[in-house]
């Protein structure tokens, strides 16, 4: 079978993808096959299928419109900030070739432009954002693009150096709420200022952020985007503090690794020795995290929804995540290279 063109072109800049994309099939929205499914519920909303795309690949309303047309019923609008932030220079995406599954101990992996299956990539963007006066009207358009049984989730994060980070998260949430996004998602799998490497591991700060966001936007469900937690104690501590306040947990984000070229040099450039890896090689970690969250959700009698993310590229993976305890499933890497993924899953259920 001829490989499909990705809807995001890794060889051109983020800005060019933003302005010219989406590409491939996502640029052709007439005559897309529609597959009916039995509707289900996600966070009290009716959805055609609790499947979609997590924060990242859907850069703006043009991408979201295409994803909805191709049957991705839950679409997360790429993480936005309260102030503009430039994207890292190219390369932002490279194919990586780990031997089997990637560990969570900063493995060194070969990276190049040979995008072969099973596909894993490194992505290194630095969570770019336009200013709110650009992304707010665009997110509003994306929200309106949802058809019956479809929904936009607005992802946001606070930025270090914009005053107290908790307040910046709350302001970002308020700005997202103004676009009428029906569900909010706080990206907490980003670097932290304090002792913990990632913000989501800093439970005190997470609790403060959740309280600030819930005070700023009390009338929208709040999902937290989490990285992979190696230790159960951290999961228990997070759930003890915020498990009854939040509405959902989406996990996982990428696993960090050291991508190198064939000569062993940092493939993303000397000043970026590390990059996040996603796709096939991290599915084990997504499933593991979902399974542990589901276990503690039951033990602690909590009710948040779980969104399973990580290396989903076919209907078996979709089923595996649901069986492990996810209420919804999302795919980024595989969906970027296979815009027909949601249609294929719906046909093979
Ligand atoms: C191109 C790209 C950009 C991403 N940007 C974001 C982002 O802005 N915010 C976020 O929370 N996650 C981001 N992610 C992480 C994805 O949401 C997802 O958690 C991760 O890719 C694992 O899923 P996958 O294995 O299906 O790719 C990005 C992923 C990709 C591939």
Coordinates of C-alpha atoms and ligand atoms in Angstrom, one line a residue:
X1 CA 0.0 0.0 0.0
X2 CA 1.3 3.5 -0.9
X3 CA 2.1 5.4 2.3
X4 CA -0.2 8.4 3.0
X5 CA 1.2 11.9 3.1
X6 CA 1.3 13.3 6.6
X7 CA -1.0 16.3 7.1
X8 CA 1.8 18.1 8.9
X9 CA 5.0 18.5 6.8
X10 CA 8.1 17.9 9.0
X11 CA 10.5 19.4 6.5
X12 CA 9.0 22.9 6.6
X13 CA 8.6 25.3 9.5
X14 CA 5.9 25.3 12.1
X15 CA 4.7 28.7 10.8
X16 CA 4.5 27.4 7.2
X17 CA 2.5 24.4 8.4
X18 CA 0.3 26.8 10.3
X19 CA -0.3 29.0 7.3
X20 CA -0.3 26.5 4.5
X21 CA -1.6 23.3 6.1
X22 CA -3.1 20.8 6.6
X23 CA -1.7 18.8 3.7
X24 CA -2.5 15.5 2.0
X25 CA -6.0 14.1 2.5
X26 CA -6.7 16.7 5.2
X27 CA -6.6 19.3 2.4
X28 CA -9.4 17.4 0.6
X29 CA -12.6 17.6 2.5
X30 CA -15.2 16.8 -0.1
X31 CA -16.5 13.3 -0.4
X32 CA -15.0 12.0 2.8
X33 CA -16.5 8.6 3.8
X34 CA -18.8 8.8 6.8
X35 CA -19.0 5.8 9.1
X36 CA -21.8 5.7 11.6
X37 CA -21.1 4.4 15.2
X38 CA -23.3 3.9 18.2
X39 CA -22.9 7.2 20.2
X40 CA -21.4 7.1 23.7
X41 CA -20.8 9.5 26.5
X42 CA -17.6 11.4 27.4
X43 CA -17.7 13.9 30.2
X44 CA -21.5 14.0 30.0
X45 CA -21.5 14.9 26.3
X46 CA -22.6 12.6 23.5
X47 CA -19.8 11.6 21.2
X48 CA -20.0 9.5 18.1
X49 CA -16.8 7.6 19.1
X50 CA -14.6 8.5 22.1
X51 CA -11.6 8.7 19.8
X52 CA -9.6 11.7 18.6
X53 CA -6.4 13.6 18.5
X54 CA -4.5 14.9 21.5
X55 CA -2.9 18.4 21.8
X56 CA -0.2 19.1 19.2
X57 CA -1.0 18.0 15.6
X58 CA -4.1 20.2 15.2
X59 CA -2.5 23.7 14.9
X60 CA -5.6 25.8 14.2
X61 CA -9.2 25.7 13.0
X62 CA -8.3 24.5 9.5
X63 CA -6.7 21.4 11.0
X64 CA -9.6 20.9 13.4
X65 CA -12.2 21.2 10.6
X66 CA -10.3 18.5 8.6
X67 CA -9.9 16.2 11.6
X68 CA -13.7 16.4 12.3
X69 CA -14.4 15.7 8.6
X70 CA -12.3 12.6 8.8
X71 CA -14.2 11.3 11.9
X72 CA -11.9 12.3 14.8
X73 CA -14.7 13.2 17.2
X74 CA -12.6 14.5 20.1
X75 CA -10.1 17.2 18.8
X76 CA -7.7 19.0 21.1
X77 CA -6.7 22.4 19.9
X78 CA -2.9 22.7 20.2
X79 CA -1.7 24.1 23.5
X80 CA -1.9 27.9 23.7
X81 CA -0.3 30.5 26.1
X82 CA -1.2 33.9 27.4
X83 CA 1.7 35.5 25.5
X84 CA 3.4 34.7 22.1
X85 CA 6.2 32.1 22.2
X86 CA 8.4 31.3 19.2
X87 CA 8.8 27.7 17.9
X88 CA 12.2 26.0 18.1
X89 CA 14.1 26.1 14.8
X90 CA 14.0 23.1 12.4
X91 CA 14.1 20.2 12.8
X92 CA 11.0 19.9 14.9
X93 CA 10.1 16.3 14.0
X94 CA 12.4 13.4 13.1
X95 CA 11.8 9.7 12.8
X96 CA 13.4 7.7 15.6
X97 CA 14.4 4.1 15.6
X98 CA 14.6 2.6 19.2
X99 CA 15.4 -1.0 19.6
X100 CA 12.0 -2.3 20.6
X101 CA 10.2 -0.1 23.2
X102 CA 11.7 3.0 24.6
X103 CA 12.5 3.1 28.4
X104 CA 11.7 6.0 30.6
X105 CA 15.5 6.5 31.4
X106 CA 16.5 8.9 28.7
X107 CA 17.6 6.3 26.0
X108 CA 19.9 7.3 23.2
X109 CA 18.0 6.7 19.9
X110 CA 19.0 7.0 16.2
X111 CA 17.0 9.8 14.5
X112 CA 16.7 10.6 10.8
X113 CA 14.1 11.4 8.1
X114 CA 13.3 7.8 7.3
X115 CA 9.7 7.6 8.5
X116 CA 9.2 3.9 8.5
X117 CA 6.6 1.7 10.2
X118 CA 6.1 1.0 13.1
X119 CA 6.5 4.8 13.4
X120 CA 8.0 6.6 16.4
X121 CA 9.1 10.2 16.2
X122 CA 10.8 12.8 18.3
X123 CA 9.0 16.2 18.5
X124 CA 10.7 19.3 19.6
X125 CA 8.6 22.5 19.2
X126 CA 8.9 24.3 22.6
X127 CA 5.1 24.6 22.8
X128 CA 4.9 27.7 20.5
X129 CA 1.9 30.0 20.7
X130 CA 0.6 33.0 18.9
X131 CA -0.9 35.9 21.0
X132 CA -4.4 35.5 22.3
X133 CA -5.8 38.1 19.9
X134 CA -4.8 35.6 17.1
X135 CA -5.6 32.2 18.7
X136 CA -8.8 33.2 20.4
X137 CA -10.9 34.0 17.3
X138 CA -9.4 31.0 15.6
X139 CA -10.2 28.7 18.5
X140 CA -13.7 30.1 18.4
X141 CA -13.9 29.0 14.7
X142 CA -12.6 25.5 15.6
X143 CA -15.3 25.2 18.3
X144 CA -18.0 26.0 15.8
X145 CA -16.6 23.4 13.3
X146 CA -17.7 20.5 15.6
X147 CA -20.6 18.5 14.1
X148 CA -23.1 16.4 16.0
X149 CA -21.3 14.1 18.5
X150 CA -18.0 16.0 18.2
X151 CA -16.2 18.3 20.5
X152 CA -13.2 20.6 20.8
X153 CA -11.0 20.5 23.9
X154 CA -8.9 23.7 24.4
X155 CA -5.4 22.9 25.7
X156 CA -3.4 25.6 27.5
X157 CA -0.4 26.2 29.8
X158 CA 1.1 28.8 31.9
X159 CA 4.6 30.2 31.1
X160 CA 7.6 30.6 33.4
X161 CA 8.5 34.2 33.8
X162 CA 5.0 35.6 33.3
X163 CA 4.5 36.3 37.0
X164 CA 3.2 33.5 39.2
X165 CA 2.8 30.5 37.0
X166 CA -0.4 29.4 38.8
X167 CA -2.0 32.8 37.9
X168 CA -0.8 32.5 34.3
X169 CA -2.5 29.0 34.0
X170 CA -5.7 30.6 35.3
X171 CA -5.5 33.5 32.9
X172 CA -4.9 31.1 30.0
X173 CA -7.9 29.0 31.1
X174 CA -10.1 32.1 31.2
X175 CA -9.0 33.1 27.7
X176 CA -9.8 29.6 26.4
X177 CA -13.2 29.7 28.1
X178 CA -13.9 33.0 26.2
X179 CA -13.8 31.0 22.9
X180 CA -16.6 28.8 24.1
X181 CA -14.5 25.7 24.2
X182 CA -16.7 23.1 26.0
X183 CA -13.8 21.3 27.7
X184 CA -10.4 22.6 29.0
X185 CA -7.1 20.8 29.3
X186 CA -4.2 22.0 31.3
X187 CA -0.8 20.8 29.9
X188 CA 1.2 19.9 33.0
X189 CA 3.8 17.8 31.2
X190 CA 6.1 20.7 30.8
X191 CA 9.4 21.8 32.6
X192 CA 9.1 23.0 36.1
X193 CA 11.0 25.7 38.0
X194 CA 11.3 23.8 41.2
X195 CA 12.8 20.5 42.4
X196 CA 10.7 18.3 40.2
X197 CA 11.8 18.1 36.5
X198 CA 8.3 18.2 35.1
X199 CA 5.5 20.3 36.5
X200 CA 3.1 17.4 36.9
X201 CA 5.5 15.8 39.4
X202 CA 5.3 18.9 41.6
X203 CA 2.1 18.0 43.5
X204 CA 1.9 21.2 45.6
X205 CA 2.1 23.3 42.5
X206 CA -0.4 21.2 40.6
X207 CA -2.9 21.6 43.4
X208 CA -2.4 25.3 43.4
X209 CA -2.9 25.5 39.6
X210 CA -6.0 23.3 39.7
X211 CA -7.6 25.5 42.4
X212 CA -6.7 28.7 40.5
X213 CA -8.1 27.3 37.2
X214 CA -11.3 26.0 38.8
X215 CA -11.9 29.4 40.5
X216 CA -11.3 31.2 37.2
X217 CA -13.4 28.8 35.1
X218 CA -15.9 27.0 37.4
X219 CA -18.3 26.0 34.6
X220 CA -16.1 23.8 32.3
X221 CA -14.8 20.3 32.8
X222 CA -11.0 20.4 33.4
X223 CA -8.6 17.7 32.1
X224 CA -5.0 17.5 33.2
X225 CA -2.4 16.3 30.7
X226 CA 0.2 14.2 32.4
X227 CA 3.5 12.6 31.6
X228 CA 4.5 9.1 32.4
X229 CA 4.9 8.6 36.2
X230 CA 7.4 5.9 37.1
X231 CA 6.4 5.8 40.7
X232 CA 3.0 4.8 42.1
X233 CA 3.4 7.0 45.2
X234 CA 3.4 10.1 43.0
X235 CA 0.2 9.0 41.3
X236 CA -1.5 8.4 44.7
X237 CA -0.3 11.7 46.0
X238 CA -1.6 13.6 42.9
X239 CA -5.0 11.8 43.1
X240 CA -5.3 12.5 46.8
X241 CA -4.8 16.2 46.3
X242 CA -6.8 16.9 43.0
X243 CA -8.6 13.6 42.1
X244 CA -12.0 14.8 43.2
X245 CA -11.6 18.3 41.8
X246 CA -10.6 17.6 38.2
X247 CA -12.8 15.9 35.6
X248 CA -10.3 14.0 33.5
X249 CA -6.6 12.9 33.1
X250 CA -5.1 12.6 29.7
X251 CA -1.9 10.6 29.5
X252 CA 0.8 10.2 28.4
X253 CA 2.7 13.0 26.8
X254 CA 6.1 12.0 25.3
X255 CA 9.0 10.0 26.9
X256 CA 12.3 11.9 26.9
X257 CA 15.2 10.5 25.0
X258 CA 18.5 11.6 23.4
X259 CA 18.0 11.6 19.6
X260 CA 21.4 11.3 17.7
X261 CA 22.3 11.1 14.1
X262 CA 24.3 8.3 12.5
X263 CA 27.6 9.9 13.8
X264 CA 26.3 10.1 17.3
X265 CA 25.7 13.9 17.3
X266 CA 22.6 15.4 18.8
X267 CA 20.1 15.1 15.9
X268 CA 18.0 18.2 17.0
X269 CA 21.1 20.4 17.3
X270 CA 23.9 20.8 19.8
X271 CA 21.8 22.9 22.1
X272 CA 18.9 20.4 22.1
X273 CA 20.4 17.1 23.2
X274 CA 17.0 15.8 24.4
X275 CA 13.7 15.5 22.7
X276 CA 10.3 13.9 23.5
X277 CA 9.5 10.6 21.8
X278 CA 6.0 9.6 20.8
X279 CA 4.4 6.9 18.6
X280 CA 4.8 3.1 18.6
X281 CA 7.7 2.9 21.1
X282 CA 5.8 4.5 23.9
X283 CA 2.5 2.6 23.8
X284 CA 3.6 0.3 26.6
X285 CA 4.0 3.4 28.9
X286 CA 0.6 4.9 27.9
X287 CA -1.1 1.6 28.7
X288 CA 0.8 1.2 31.9
X289 CA -0.1 4.7 33.1
X290 CA -3.8 4.3 32.1
X291 CA -3.9 0.9 34.0
X292 CA -2.5 2.3 37.2
X293 CA -4.7 5.4 37.1
X294 CA -7.8 3.2 36.6
X295 CA -6.7 1.0 39.5
X296 CA -6.3 3.9 41.9
X297 CA -9.5 5.6 40.6
X298 CA -11.4 2.6 41.7
X299 CA -9.5 2.1 45.0
X300 CA -10.0 5.7 45.9
X301 CA -13.6 5.9 44.7
X302 CA -12.9 8.7 42.3
X303 CA -14.8 9.5 39.1
X304 CA -12.5 11.4 36.7
X305 CA -12.4 10.3 33.1
X306 CA -9.2 8.8 31.6
X307 CA -8.0 9.6 28.1
X308 CA -5.5 7.1 26.9
X309 CA -2.7 8.4 24.7
X310 CA 0.5 6.8 23.3
X311 CA 1.3 4.9 20.2
X312 CA -2.3 4.2 19.1
X313 CA -2.2 3.2 15.4
X314 CA -5.1 0.7 14.9
X315 CA -8.3 -0.6 16.2
X316 CA -6.6 -3.2 18.4
X317 CA -4.7 -0.5 20.2
X318 CA -7.9 1.5 20.6
X319 CA -9.6 -1.5 22.2
X320 CA -6.5 -2.3 24.4
X321 CA -6.7 1.2 25.9
X322 CA -10.4 1.0 26.6
X323 CA -10.0 -2.5 28.2
X324 CA -7.2 -1.1 30.4
X325 CA -9.5 1.6 31.8
X326 CA -9.6 4.5 29.4
X327 CA -12.9 6.3 28.7
X328 CA -11.5 7.9 25.5
X329 CA -8.5 7.2 23.3
X330 CA -6.4 9.6 21.2
X331 CA -3.6 9.3 18.6
X332 CA -1.1 12.0 17.5
X333 CA 1.9 10.4 15.7
X334 CA 0.0 7.6 13.8
X335 CA -2.9 10.0 13.0
X336 CA -0.5 12.5 11.5
X337 CA 0.7 9.9 9.0
X338 CA -2.7 8.2 8.6
X339 CA -5.5 10.7 8.3
X340 CA -7.9 7.8 7.7
X341 CA -7.2 6.3 11.2
X342 CA -10.5 7.2 12.8
X343 CA -12.5 6.0 9.8
X344 CA -10.5 2.7 9.8
X345 CA -11.1 2.2 13.6
X346 CA -14.9 2.9 13.1
X347 CA -15.1 0.4 10.2
X348 CA -13.3 -2.3 12.2
X349 CA -15.0 -2.0 15.6
Ligands
LIG1 C1 3.7 17.2 16.6 C2 3.4 17.1 18.0 C3 3.1 18.2 18.8 C4 2.7 18.1 20.1 N1 2.4 19.2 20.9 C5 1.9 19.0 22.1 C6 1.4 20.2 22.8 O1 1.4 21.3 22.3 N2 0.8 20.0 24.0 C7 0.6 18.7 24.6 O2 0.1 18.6 25.7 N3 1.1 17.6 23.9 C8 1.7 17.7 22.7 N4 2.1 16.6 22.0 C9 2.0 15.3 22.7 C10 0.8 14.5 22.2 O3 -0.4 15.2 22.6 C11 0.8 13.1 22.8 O4 0.7 13.1 24.2 C12 2.0 12.3 22.4 O5 2.4 12.6 21.1 C13 1.8 10.8 22.5 O6 0.9 10.3 21.6 P1 1.3 9.5 20.3 O7 2.2 8.4 20.7 O8 0.0 9.1 19.6 O9 2.0 10.5 19.4 C14 2.6 16.8 20.7 C15 2.8 15.6 19.9 C16 3.2 15.8 18.6 C17 3.4 14.5 17.7

